[in-house]
């Protein structure tokens, strides 16, 4: 019986791993398909626009690289390897994430703006993982606003430095907010309210952030919409003896 239990546990871990790979790689793949289609349109013009083609190919390459990096990070996790914490420029990373979701934001008619400090001191984390976290939160916020009528669809990214030596990034939307009863389960694997959702995004974000000594919280805003905020330690704030990763 115990051998069967161990086997079942392995299968369920594999299932979660497969689900998280599928979830994280889906977004760059969708971007590659879109830029591939644009490339074809620019090439099929009577006068092909090679400057546009070249910019689309650059975007295809950067999305493909991102997908490959995500897969290698997830494989490292499965092998229980720790990825080294590195110095990450949060402000730059936030700008990059905004650029990456621009297409989705435009087609959902969502205005993106930044508040707070746009010049955060660097944090100690894994750059690709923080990029994954930002993308998850921004896409969730955009999805939560796509059916909003009668008020403007605004997404605000607020960043600040906390007194205890942490950087805080909050993604604030004015969408539907969390459904009542769902609030406590958001970070559970496979919890989703979307017909095509996987429910892996927030649970992955939570484990990545906590592995670096940060925290993630989610709450409904007073009027409408939701705020999901996370903290990460600033460079020089990592305390000796703390695990750098829960995968250690
Ligand atoms: P998925 O997006 O695949 O459903 P997530 O783990 O990212 O998985 O999110 C889990 C659930 O949390 C979503 O299905 C949705 O109900 C809720 N959620 C997440 N972000 C928001 C948000 N900004 N506004 C409202 N609900 C949200």
mmCIF file with all atom_site columns, N, CA, C and O in Angstrom, residues 23-54:
data_model
loop_
_atom_site.group_PDB
_atom_site.id
_atom_site.type_symbol
_atom_site.label_atom_id
_atom_site.label_alt_id
_atom_site.label_comp_id
_atom_site.label_asym_id
_atom_site.label_entity_id
_atom_site.label_seq_id
_atom_site.pdbx_PDB_ins_code
_atom_site.Cartn_x
_atom_site.Cartn_y
_atom_site.Cartn_z
_atom_site.occupancy
_atom_site.B_iso_or_equiv
_atom_site.pdbx_formal_charge
_atom_site.auth_seq_id
_atom_site.auth_comp_id
_atom_site.auth_asym_id
_atom_site.auth_atom_id
_atom_site.pdbx_PDB_model_num
ATOM 1   N N  . UNK A 1 23 ? 1.046  25.739 -18.601 1.00 0.00 ? 23 UNK A N  1
ATOM 2   C CA . UNK A 1 23 ? 0.541  27.064 -18.284 1.00 0.00 ? 23 UNK A CA 1
ATOM 3   C C  . UNK A 1 23 ? 1.544  28.163 -18.652 1.00 0.00 ? 23 UNK A C  1
ATOM 4   O O  . UNK A 1 23 ? 1.213  29.146 -19.284 1.00 0.00 ? 23 UNK A O  1
ATOM 5   N N  . UNK A 1 24 ? 2.800  27.968 -18.243 1.00 0.00 ? 24 UNK A N  1
ATOM 6   C CA . UNK A 1 24 ? 3.798  29.027 -18.431 1.00 0.00 ? 24 UNK A CA 1
ATOM 7   C C  . UNK A 1 24 ? 4.242  29.184 -19.882 1.00 0.00 ? 24 UNK A C  1
ATOM 8   O O  . UNK A 1 24 ? 4.698  30.242 -20.286 1.00 0.00 ? 24 UNK A O  1
ATOM 9   N N  . UNK A 1 25 ? 4.148  28.094 -20.655 1.00 0.00 ? 25 UNK A N  1
ATOM 10  C CA . UNK A 1 25 ? 4.666  28.148 -22.018 1.00 0.00 ? 25 UNK A CA 1
ATOM 11  C C  . UNK A 1 25 ? 3.579  28.599 -22.986 1.00 0.00 ? 25 UNK A C  1
ATOM 12  O O  . UNK A 1 25 ? 3.857  29.054 -24.088 1.00 0.00 ? 25 UNK A O  1
ATOM 13  N N  . UNK A 1 26 ? 2.326  28.505 -22.522 1.00 0.00 ? 26 UNK A N  1
ATOM 14  C CA . UNK A 1 26 ? 1.210  28.847 -23.390 1.00 0.00 ? 26 UNK A CA 1
ATOM 15  C C  . UNK A 1 26 ? 1.249  30.295 -23.884 1.00 0.00 ? 26 UNK A C  1
ATOM 16  O O  . UNK A 1 26 ? 1.021  30.562 -25.056 1.00 0.00 ? 26 UNK A O  1
ATOM 17  N N  . UNK A 1 27 ? 1.583  31.207 -22.975 1.00 0.00 ? 27 UNK A N  1
ATOM 18  C CA . UNK A 1 27 ? 1.531  32.633 -23.345 1.00 0.00 ? 27 UNK A CA 1
ATOM 19  C C  . UNK A 1 27 ? 2.587  32.987 -24.407 1.00 0.00 ? 27 UNK A C  1
ATOM 20  O O  . UNK A 1 27 ? 2.241  33.541 -25.444 1.00 0.00 ? 27 UNK A O  1
ATOM 21  N N  . UNK A 1 28 ? 3.887  32.612 -24.192 1.00 0.00 ? 28 UNK A N  1
ATOM 22  C CA . UNK A 1 28 ? 4.845  32.894 -25.268 1.00 0.00 ? 28 UNK A CA 1
ATOM 23  C C  . UNK A 1 28 ? 4.504  32.173 -26.576 1.00 0.00 ? 28 UNK A C  1
ATOM 24  O O  . UNK A 1 28 ? 4.706  32.733 -27.658 1.00 0.00 ? 28 UNK A O  1
ATOM 25  N N  . UNK A 1 29 ? 3.925  30.971 -26.495 1.00 0.00 ? 29 UNK A N  1
ATOM 26  C CA . UNK A 1 29 ? 3.559  30.273 -27.735 1.00 0.00 ? 29 UNK A CA 1
ATOM 27  C C  . UNK A 1 29 ? 2.479  31.035 -28.492 1.00 0.00 ? 29 UNK A C  1
ATOM 28  O O  . UNK A 1 29 ? 2.549  31.185 -29.717 1.00 0.00 ? 29 UNK A O  1
ATOM 29  N N  . UNK A 1 30 ? 1.485  31.547 -27.729 1.00 0.00 ? 30 UNK A N  1
ATOM 30  C CA . UNK A 1 30 ? 0.418  32.315 -28.379 1.00 0.00 ? 30 UNK A CA 1
ATOM 31  C C  . UNK A 1 30 ? 1.016  33.557 -29.044 1.00 0.00 ? 30 UNK A C  1
ATOM 32  O O  . UNK A 1 30 ? 0.639  33.926 -30.162 1.00 0.00 ? 30 UNK A O  1
ATOM 33  N N  . UNK A 1 31 ? 1.997  34.192 -28.365 1.00 0.00 ? 31 UNK A N  1
ATOM 34  C CA . UNK A 1 31 ? 2.634  35.389 -28.931 1.00 0.00 ? 31 UNK A CA 1
ATOM 35  C C  . UNK A 1 31 ? 3.392  35.018 -30.203 1.00 0.00 ? 31 UNK A C  1
ATOM 36  O O  . UNK A 1 31 ? 3.338  35.739 -31.206 1.00 0.00 ? 31 UNK A O  1
ATOM 37  N N  . UNK A 1 32 ? 4.076  33.871 -30.194 1.00 0.00 ? 32 UNK A N  1
ATOM 38  C CA . UNK A 1 32 ? 4.839  33.441 -31.378 1.00 0.00 ? 32 UNK A CA 1
ATOM 39  C C  . UNK A 1 32 ? 3.886  33.242 -32.562 1.00 0.00 ? 32 UNK A C  1
ATOM 40  O O  . UNK A 1 32 ? 4.159  33.674 -33.683 1.00 0.00 ? 32 UNK A O  1
ATOM 41  N N  . UNK A 1 33 ? 2.729  32.630 -32.294 1.00 0.00 ? 33 UNK A N  1
ATOM 42  C CA . UNK A 1 33 ? 1.752  32.405 -33.377 1.00 0.00 ? 33 UNK A CA 1
ATOM 43  C C  . UNK A 1 33 ? 1.279  33.748 -33.941 1.00 0.00 ? 33 UNK A C  1
ATOM 44  O O  . UNK A 1 33 ? 1.250  33.960 -35.149 1.00 0.00 ? 33 UNK A O  1
ATOM 45  N N  . UNK A 1 34 ? 0.961  34.692 -33.038 1.00 0.00 ? 34 UNK A N  1
ATOM 46  C CA . UNK A 1 34 ? 0.481  35.999 -33.508 1.00 0.00 ? 34 UNK A CA 1
ATOM 47  C C  . UNK A 1 34 ? 1.531  36.728 -34.336 1.00 0.00 ? 34 UNK A C  1
ATOM 48  O O  . UNK A 1 34 ? 1.235  37.268 -35.396 1.00 0.00 ? 34 UNK A O  1
ATOM 49  N N  . UNK A 1 35 ? 2.783  36.748 -33.828 1.00 0.00 ? 35 UNK A N  1
ATOM 50  C CA . UNK A 1 35 ? 3.832  37.452 -34.585 1.00 0.00 ? 35 UNK A CA 1
ATOM 51  C C  . UNK A 1 35 ? 4.146  36.711 -35.877 1.00 0.00 ? 35 UNK A C  1
ATOM 52  O O  . UNK A 1 35 ? 4.496  37.324 -36.889 1.00 0.00 ? 35 UNK A O  1
ATOM 53  N N  . UNK A 1 36 ? 4.004  35.372 -35.887 1.00 0.00 ? 36 UNK A N  1
ATOM 54  C CA . UNK A 1 36 ? 4.201  34.589 -37.109 1.00 0.00 ? 36 UNK A CA 1
ATOM 55  C C  . UNK A 1 36 ? 3.169  34.997 -38.156 1.00 0.00 ? 36 UNK A C  1
ATOM 56  O O  . UNK A 1 36 ? 3.490  35.201 -39.334 1.00 0.00 ? 36 UNK A O  1
ATOM 57  N N  . UNK A 1 37 ? 1.906  35.166 -37.711 1.00 0.00 ? 37 UNK A N  1
ATOM 58  C CA . UNK A 1 37 ? 0.845  35.565 -38.646 1.00 0.00 ? 37 UNK A CA 1
ATOM 59  C C  . UNK A 1 37 ? 1.107  36.963 -39.199 1.00 0.00 ? 37 UNK A C  1
ATOM 60  O O  . UNK A 1 37 ? 0.923  37.218 -40.378 1.00 0.00 ? 37 UNK A O  1
ATOM 61  N N  . UNK A 1 38 ? 1.575  37.875 -38.282 1.00 0.00 ? 38 UNK A N  1
ATOM 62  C CA . UNK A 1 38 ? 1.874  39.242 -38.754 1.00 0.00 ? 38 UNK A CA 1
ATOM 63  C C  . UNK A 1 38 ? 2.992  39.197 -39.777 1.00 0.00 ? 38 UNK A C  1
ATOM 64  O O  . UNK A 1 38 ? 2.935  39.882 -40.806 1.00 0.00 ? 38 UNK A O  1
ATOM 65  N N  . UNK A 1 39 ? 4.030  38.369 -39.517 1.00 0.00 ? 39 UNK A N  1
ATOM 66  C CA . UNK A 1 39 ? 5.156  38.267 -40.454 1.00 0.00 ? 39 UNK A CA 1
ATOM 67  C C  . UNK A 1 39 ? 4.626  37.874 -41.830 1.00 0.00 ? 39 UNK A C  1
ATOM 68  O O  . UNK A 1 39 ? 5.006  38.459 -42.854 1.00 0.00 ? 39 UNK A O  1
ATOM 69  N N  . UNK A 1 40 ? 3.728  36.887 -41.848 1.00 0.00 ? 40 UNK A N  1
ATOM 70  C CA . UNK A 1 40 ? 3.198  36.402 -43.136 1.00 0.00 ? 40 UNK A CA 1
ATOM 71  C C  . UNK A 1 40 ? 2.444  37.525 -43.848 1.00 0.00 ? 40 UNK A C  1
ATOM 72  O O  . UNK A 1 40 ? 2.597  37.719 -45.049 1.00 0.00 ? 40 UNK A O  1
ATOM 73  N N  . UNK A 1 41 ? 1.663  38.303 -43.065 1.00 0.00 ? 41 UNK A N  1
ATOM 74  C CA . UNK A 1 41 ? 0.916  39.404 -43.702 1.00 0.00 ? 41 UNK A CA 1
ATOM 75  C C  . UNK A 1 41 ? 1.852  40.441 -44.306 1.00 0.00 ? 41 UNK A C  1
ATOM 76  O O  . UNK A 1 41 ? 1.662  40.890 -45.433 1.00 0.00 ? 41 UNK A O  1
ATOM 77  N N  . UNK A 1 42 ? 2.926  40.813 -43.547 1.00 0.00 ? 42 UNK A N  1
ATOM 78  C CA . UNK A 1 42 ? 3.860  41.824 -44.068 1.00 0.00 ? 42 UNK A CA 1
ATOM 79  C C  . UNK A 1 42 ? 4.574  41.314 -45.308 1.00 0.00 ? 42 UNK A C  1
ATOM 80  O O  . UNK A 1 42 ? 4.856  42.075 -46.241 1.00 0.00 ? 42 UNK A O  1
ATOM 81  N N  . UNK A 1 43 ? 4.865  39.982 -45.338 1.00 0.00 ? 43 UNK A N  1
ATOM 82  C CA . UNK A 1 43 ? 5.593  39.423 -46.486 1.00 0.00 ? 43 UNK A CA 1
ATOM 83  C C  . UNK A 1 43 ? 4.713  39.322 -47.727 1.00 0.00 ? 43 UNK A C  1
ATOM 84  O O  . UNK A 1 43 ? 5.192  39.431 -48.850 1.00 0.00 ? 43 UNK A O  1
ATOM 85  N N  . UNK A 1 44 ? 3.394  39.127 -47.504 1.00 0.00 ? 44 UNK A N  1
ATOM 86  C CA . UNK A 1 44 ? 2.491  38.912 -48.644 1.00 0.00 ? 44 UNK A CA 1
ATOM 87  C C  . UNK A 1 44 ? 2.019  40.212 -49.290 1.00 0.00 ? 44 UNK A C  1
ATOM 88  O O  . UNK A 1 44 ? 1.276  40.182 -50.257 1.00 0.00 ? 44 UNK A O  1
ATOM 89  N N  . UNK A 1 45 ? 2.410  41.337 -48.738 1.00 0.00 ? 45 UNK A N  1
ATOM 90  C CA . UNK A 1 45 ? 2.044  42.603 -49.376 1.00 0.00 ? 45 UNK A CA 1
ATOM 91  C C  . UNK A 1 45 ? 2.722  42.693 -50.740 1.00 0.00 ? 45 UNK A C  1
ATOM 92  O O  . UNK A 1 45 ? 3.783  42.092 -50.939 1.00 0.00 ? 45 UNK A O  1
ATOM 93  N N  . UNK A 1 46 ? 2.132  43.485 -51.629 1.00 0.00 ? 46 UNK A N  1
ATOM 94  C CA . UNK A 1 46 ? 2.766  43.610 -52.956 1.00 0.00 ? 46 UNK A CA 1
ATOM 95  C C  . UNK A 1 46 ? 4.172  44.190 -52.784 1.00 0.00 ? 46 UNK A C  1
ATOM 96  O O  . UNK A 1 46 ? 5.096  43.845 -53.505 1.00 0.00 ? 46 UNK A O  1
ATOM 97  N N  . UNK A 1 47 ? 4.325  45.091 -51.802 1.00 0.00 ? 47 UNK A N  1
ATOM 98  C CA . UNK A 1 47 ? 5.671  45.602 -51.462 1.00 0.00 ? 47 UNK A CA 1
ATOM 99  C C  . UNK A 1 47 ? 5.966  45.114 -50.045 1.00 0.00 ? 47 UNK A C  1
ATOM 100 O O  . UNK A 1 47 ? 5.585  45.780 -49.083 1.00 0.00 ? 47 UNK A O  1
ATOM 101 N N  . UNK A 1 48 ? 6.590  43.949 -49.865 1.00 0.00 ? 48 UNK A N  1
ATOM 102 C CA . UNK A 1 48 ? 6.812  43.444 -48.491 1.00 0.00 ? 48 UNK A CA 1
ATOM 103 C C  . UNK A 1 48 ? 7.545  44.467 -47.629 1.00 0.00 ? 48 UNK A C  1
ATOM 104 O O  . UNK A 1 48 ? 8.468  45.118 -48.104 1.00 0.00 ? 48 UNK A O  1
ATOM 105 N N  . UNK A 1 49 ? 7.075  44.616 -46.384 1.00 0.00 ? 49 UNK A N  1
ATOM 106 C CA . UNK A 1 49 ? 7.703  45.583 -45.495 1.00 0.00 ? 49 UNK A CA 1
ATOM 107 C C  . UNK A 1 49 ? 8.724  44.854 -44.619 1.00 0.00 ? 49 UNK A C  1
ATOM 108 O O  . UNK A 1 49 ? 8.384  44.244 -43.607 1.00 0.00 ? 49 UNK A O  1
ATOM 109 N N  . UNK A 1 50 ? 9.983  44.927 -45.049 1.00 0.00 ? 50 UNK A N  1
ATOM 110 C CA . UNK A 1 50 ? 11.002 44.119 -44.377 1.00 0.00 ? 50 UNK A CA 1
ATOM 111 C C  . UNK A 1 50 ? 11.336 44.633 -42.978 1.00 0.00 ? 50 UNK A C  1
ATOM 112 O O  . UNK A 1 50 ? 11.731 43.856 -42.105 1.00 0.00 ? 50 UNK A O  1
ATOM 113 N N  . UNK A 1 51 ? 11.142 45.940 -42.725 1.00 0.00 ? 51 UNK A N  1
ATOM 114 C CA . UNK A 1 51 ? 11.423 46.460 -41.375 1.00 0.00 ? 51 UNK A CA 1
ATOM 115 C C  . UNK A 1 51 ? 10.432 45.845 -40.392 1.00 0.00 ? 51 UNK A C  1
ATOM 116 O O  . UNK A 1 51 ? 10.803 45.402 -39.303 1.00 0.00 ? 51 UNK A O  1
ATOM 117 N N  . UNK A 1 52 ? 9.141  45.763 -40.795 1.00 0.00 ? 52 UNK A N  1
ATOM 118 C CA . UNK A 1 52 ? 8.117  45.154 -39.918 1.00 0.00 ? 52 UNK A CA 1
ATOM 119 C C  . UNK A 1 52 ? 8.412  43.659 -39.738 1.00 0.00 ? 52 UNK A C  1
ATOM 120 O O  . UNK A 1 52 ? 8.281  43.124 -38.644 1.00 0.00 ? 52 UNK A O  1
ATOM 121 N N  . UNK A 1 53 ? 8.810  43.006 -40.828 1.00 0.00 ? 53 UNK A N  1
ATOM 122 C CA . UNK A 1 53 ? 9.125  41.570 -40.759 1.00 0.00 ? 53 UNK A CA 1
ATOM 123 C C  . UNK A 1 53 ? 10.237 41.356 -39.742 1.00 0.00 ? 53 UNK A C  1
ATOM 124 O O  . UNK A 1 53 ? 10.165 40.483 -38.872 1.00 0.00 ? 53 UNK A O  1
ATOM 125 N N  . UNK A 1 54 ? 11.266 42.196 -39.836 1.00 0.00 ? 54 UNK A N  1
ATOM 126 C CA . UNK A 1 54 ? 12.404 42.017 -38.955 1.00 0.00 ? 54 UNK A CA 1
ATOM 127 C C  . UNK A 1 54 ? 11.994 42.246 -37.492 1.00 0.00 ? 54 UNK A C  1
ATOM 128 O O  . UNK A 1 54 ? 12.415 41.498 -36.594 1.00 0.00 ? 54 UNK A O  1
#
